[in-house]
Structures are given as structure tokens and as C-alpha cells.
Amino acid sequence: MTSTVPAPVTRTAEGSALQAVLLDMDGTLVDTEGFWWDVEVEVFASLGHTLDDTWRHVVVGGPMSRSAGFLIEATGADIALAELTLLLNQGFEDRIDRALPLMPGAARLLAELAAYEIPTALVSASHRRIIDRVLTSLGPQHFALTVAGDEVERTKPHPDPYLFAAAGLGADPARCAVVEDTATGVAAAEAAGCHVVAVPSVAPITPAARRTVVTSLEEVDLAFLRGLITL
């Protein structure tokens, strides 16, 4: 594991039950969910296969092993999972090197969390090599900790990444606010016991207990996140 776990951070605003904010990356902070699908379409086209657009909802938000494995099985493509993973990561890196648009409200939210010294982690199913490239645009200084999908034994939809992030920040998961854009990420955060803000990017997400659905990060600020934690 290449991420570094800092000393526990427990500082929060006086009177607030919020201890930390944990943020997904693709589709939440950066507008890249479409990039992944475009790369998948191109790679499989080079292998002689056409992807069904309805599969996009199946592969979004999950770990590379799950999405790539599903597409191999669905198409019958003659390619090993390891080789396909390499091609997809390379294709994605090429795209983010050309352009990496942030989601509306992302830069403002990160700046606000930093200004108020809210312990913040980036928690992604993407591999470390991808996260490190994206961090150059997001600003690594905004995160006390980053967790990649290839650095935990079980990534999303399992709770492990969020439990690891909360522990690394010295926070109680029940006092963490998570921002996610996919059902897979929401499932991981809820299984970890966190409060979730869902900002759907590809497929709809319905509100539920301990889950608030908004249409854009522009609706989310520190006051909003503090209001979620009512311990």
C-alpha cells in the first residue's frame, strides 16, 4: 500500500458533531465517469466488439476487476483481465492528460473544507496510478489521506475503503459525511456506517435513511454537511 496514514486528526469546529468528510473521485469531484465508458467502448471496438449502452449502468462506480470482468464475460472478448486493465488505465490516463474537468462546485467545496481545517479524505475505486494523476488537478493539499481501490483487500461496494479512511483520520464513521455519485459507492459508505450525500452522475439514486440526494455539488457546503450529523 502506497498511501500514507497520518496521525489521527480529530479537530472539528466547536459544537459540530462532524469529524471528517470523505469524498469519492470519479463522477463526484471530477467529471470522468464518461471518460471510463468512452475508453471501454474504444478498447472493445479494437477487439472487434460493440458494447451495449445499457451496460454502462452495470460497470459505473465499481472496481476495475468487476467492471472489466463483466465486459469480458458479456462480450466474450479474447483478452485476459490483467491485459484489459492495463489498456483501460492507459486509455484513461491519455484522456485526463488532455482534459480533466472538475464537477460544478467541487473546487469551492474543497477550498471551504480546507479553510475550516475539516479532516478530508479522497476515497476512490480507481487505482493509485490514476489517483495520483488526478490529484495534480484537485490539489493534494486538500486531502489528509487518499485511498485507492488497489490498496484495500476489498474495495467498493464493500465498506473497507471508508472504514480505512475514517480510521486514518481518527474519526468515527458515524460522524463522517461521505459524498458519492454511484449506487456502488453509496453502498460502501452506508455499510461503513457513514452519512451519505449522493450526487447521481449516471444512474438515479433514491433518498433513504442516512442518505440525502442532491442534484449537484453546488448544493453542498460545510453547513450542509454539518447538518447531516445529529449525534
PDB file of N, CA and C in Angstrom, residues 120 167 222:
ATOM      1  N   THR A 120     -10.197  15.690   5.703  1.00  0.00           N
ATOM      2  CA  THR A 120     -10.820  15.274   4.443  1.00  0.00           C
ATOM      3  C   THR A 120      -9.999  14.178   3.784  1.00  0.00           C
ATOM      4  N   ALA A 167     -10.621   5.549   9.960  1.00  0.00           N
ATOM      5  CA  ALA A 167      -9.613   5.195  10.959  1.00  0.00           C
ATOM      6  C   ALA A 167      -8.355   6.042  10.780  1.00  0.00           C
ATOM      7  N   LEU A 222     -20.166  23.314   3.761  1.00  0.00           N
ATOM      8  CA  LEU A 222     -19.834  22.789   5.078  1.00  0.00           C
ATOM      9  C   LEU A 222     -21.033  22.808   6.015  1.00  0.00           C
TER      10      LEU A 222
END
